[in-house]
Structure formats: C-alpha cells, structure tokens
Coordinates of C-alpha atoms in Angstrom, one line a residue:
X126 CA 117.6 -28.7 -12.0
X127 CA 114.4 -29.3 -14.0
X128 CA 111.9 -30.6 -11.9
X129 CA 110.6 -32.8 -14.4
X130 CA 111.0 -35.8 -15.0
X131 CA 110.1 -38.4 -18.6
X132 CA 108.7 -41.1 -17.8
X133 CA 109.0 -43.9 -20.5
X134 CA 105.4 -45.7 -21.8
X135 CA 105.6 -48.7 -23.2
X136 CA 105.1 -48.7 -27.4
X137 CA 102.5 -50.3 -29.2
X138 CA 103.3 -52.5 -32.1
X139 CA 104.5 -51.4 -35.3
X140 CA 104.0 -48.2 -34.1
X141 CA 106.8 -45.9 -33.6
X142 CA 105.8 -43.1 -31.8
X143 CA 107.2 -43.2 -28.4
X144 CA 105.3 -42.4 -25.8
X145 CA 106.7 -40.6 -21.6
X146 CA 104.5 -39.4 -18.8
X147 CA 105.8 -36.2 -17.9
X148 CA 106.1 -36.4 -13.8
X149 CA 107.0 -33.3 -11.2
X150 CA 109.4 -34.3 -8.4
X151 CA 107.0 -35.5 -6.3
X152 CA 105.8 -38.2 -8.4
X153 CA 102.0 -35.4 -9.9
X154 CA 102.1 -36.6 -13.3
X155 CA 101.6 -33.5 -15.1
X156 CA 100.7 -34.2 -18.8
X157 CA 101.4 -36.3 -21.6
X158 CA 104.6 -36.8 -24.5
X159 CA 104.1 -38.3 -27.6
X160 CA 107.3 -37.9 -30.3
X161 CA 107.1 -39.7 -33.6
X162 CA 110.8 -40.4 -34.7
X163 CA 112.0 -38.9 -38.2
X164 CA 110.2 -40.5 -41.1
X165 CA 109.7 -38.4 -44.3
X166 CA 112.2 -35.7 -42.9
X167 CA 110.1 -34.3 -39.6
X168 CA 109.5 -35.5 -36.2
X169 CA 106.5 -34.0 -34.2
X170 CA 106.1 -33.5 -30.7
X171 CA 102.7 -33.3 -29.1
X172 CA 102.1 -32.1 -25.7
X173 CA 99.0 -32.7 -23.2
X174 CA 99.7 -31.0 -19.7
X175 CA 97.2 -31.1 -17.1
X176 CA 95.5 -28.3 -15.3
X177 CA 97.6 -29.2 -12.0
X178 CA 100.6 -26.9 -13.0
X179 CA 100.7 -23.0 -13.2
X180 CA 101.4 -20.6 -16.2
X181 CA 104.9 -20.5 -15.2
X182 CA 105.5 -23.4 -14.6
X183 CA 103.7 -24.7 -17.9
X184 CA 105.8 -22.9 -19.7
X185 CA 108.3 -24.5 -17.9
X186 CA 107.4 -28.1 -18.8
X187 CA 107.2 -27.4 -22.6
X188 CA 110.7 -26.2 -22.1
X189 CA 112.1 -29.2 -20.5
X190 CA 110.2 -31.1 -22.8
X191 CA 111.7 -29.5 -25.9
X192 CA 115.7 -30.5 -24.8
X193 CA 114.3 -33.3 -23.8
X194 CA 113.4 -33.8 -27.7
X195 CA 116.4 -32.4 -28.7
X196 CA 118.8 -34.7 -26.6
X197 CA 116.3 -37.8 -28.4
X198 CA 117.4 -36.3 -31.8
X199 CA 120.8 -36.3 -30.7
X200 CA 121.2 -40.0 -30.1
X201 CA 119.1 -40.6 -33.7
X202 CA 121.7 -38.7 -35.2
X203 CA 119.8 -36.0 -36.3
X204 CA 119.6 -32.1 -35.4
X205 CA 115.7 -30.5 -35.6
X206 CA 114.8 -26.9 -36.6
X207 CA 111.2 -26.3 -35.9
X208 CA 109.2 -25.8 -38.8
X209 CA 104.9 -25.6 -37.7
X210 CA 102.8 -25.5 -34.9
X211 CA 101.9 -23.5 -32.7
X212 CA 105.0 -22.4 -30.3
X213 CA 102.5 -21.9 -27.4
X214 CA 99.7 -24.3 -25.2
X215 CA 96.3 -24.0 -26.0
X216 CA 93.3 -24.7 -23.4
X217 CA 91.1 -27.7 -24.3
X218 CA 87.5 -28.2 -23.6
X219 CA 88.6 -31.2 -21.3
X220 CA 90.8 -28.2 -19.5
X221 CA 93.9 -29.6 -20.3
X222 CA 96.4 -27.9 -22.8
X223 CA 98.0 -28.9 -26.0
X224 CA 100.7 -28.0 -28.5
X225 CA 101.3 -29.9 -31.5
X226 CA 105.3 -28.9 -33.2
X227 CA 106.7 -29.8 -36.1
X228 CA 110.4 -29.9 -36.9
X229 CA 112.3 -30.8 -39.9
X230 CA 114.6 -33.7 -38.7
X231 CA 118.2 -31.7 -40.4

C-alpha cells in the first residue's frame, strides 16, 4: 500500500496540463506533479518534491508517481515508453527536488 495520494488541482482554461498535489498519509504536502497529456506523441511529467521527505521516501514518491502516470495513460488509451529526461531527482536551490521526464505515447 502506498503512503502517498494524489489530490487533483483545478485546471487552467485552455491549458491541458493536469496538476496534482502529492500528499502523505498524514496530509502533509510532499510535492507537486504536472502531467501534460499526449500531444504530438509525447507525455511530459514534471515532479517537484519538497524537502520534508527522506531520500527513500522521495524515491518511493517518484515510483508511485510513475505508476500513477501509467494509470492515467491507460485512461487515455495509450501506453508510455520513457524517452528522455533525467531518471533521478535533482536538488534545486530552493531545497526542493525536481525531475522532468518525457514519455513517448505508443
């Protein structure tokens, strides 16, 4: 059982990006997720995790997010193949950790 859940945020008009808050089991906001749905054959995932998570929890959050994205893609009727982007989280100057990954929709 995952200790994270995804809370959908409001969409902006004329913007297909889907935004979610990543929340821990106790309700702590652990990060933000943006998914740009299939356009021109690619899906982009942008994950920003807050420094409240340990190294192991960040990896778990990233793996949970990838599984969540696979479920979203299934709803769109596509499968995803990781195409480019860093596979690991990089620390940002503000203390957050970020990764951007592009997937090919097949």
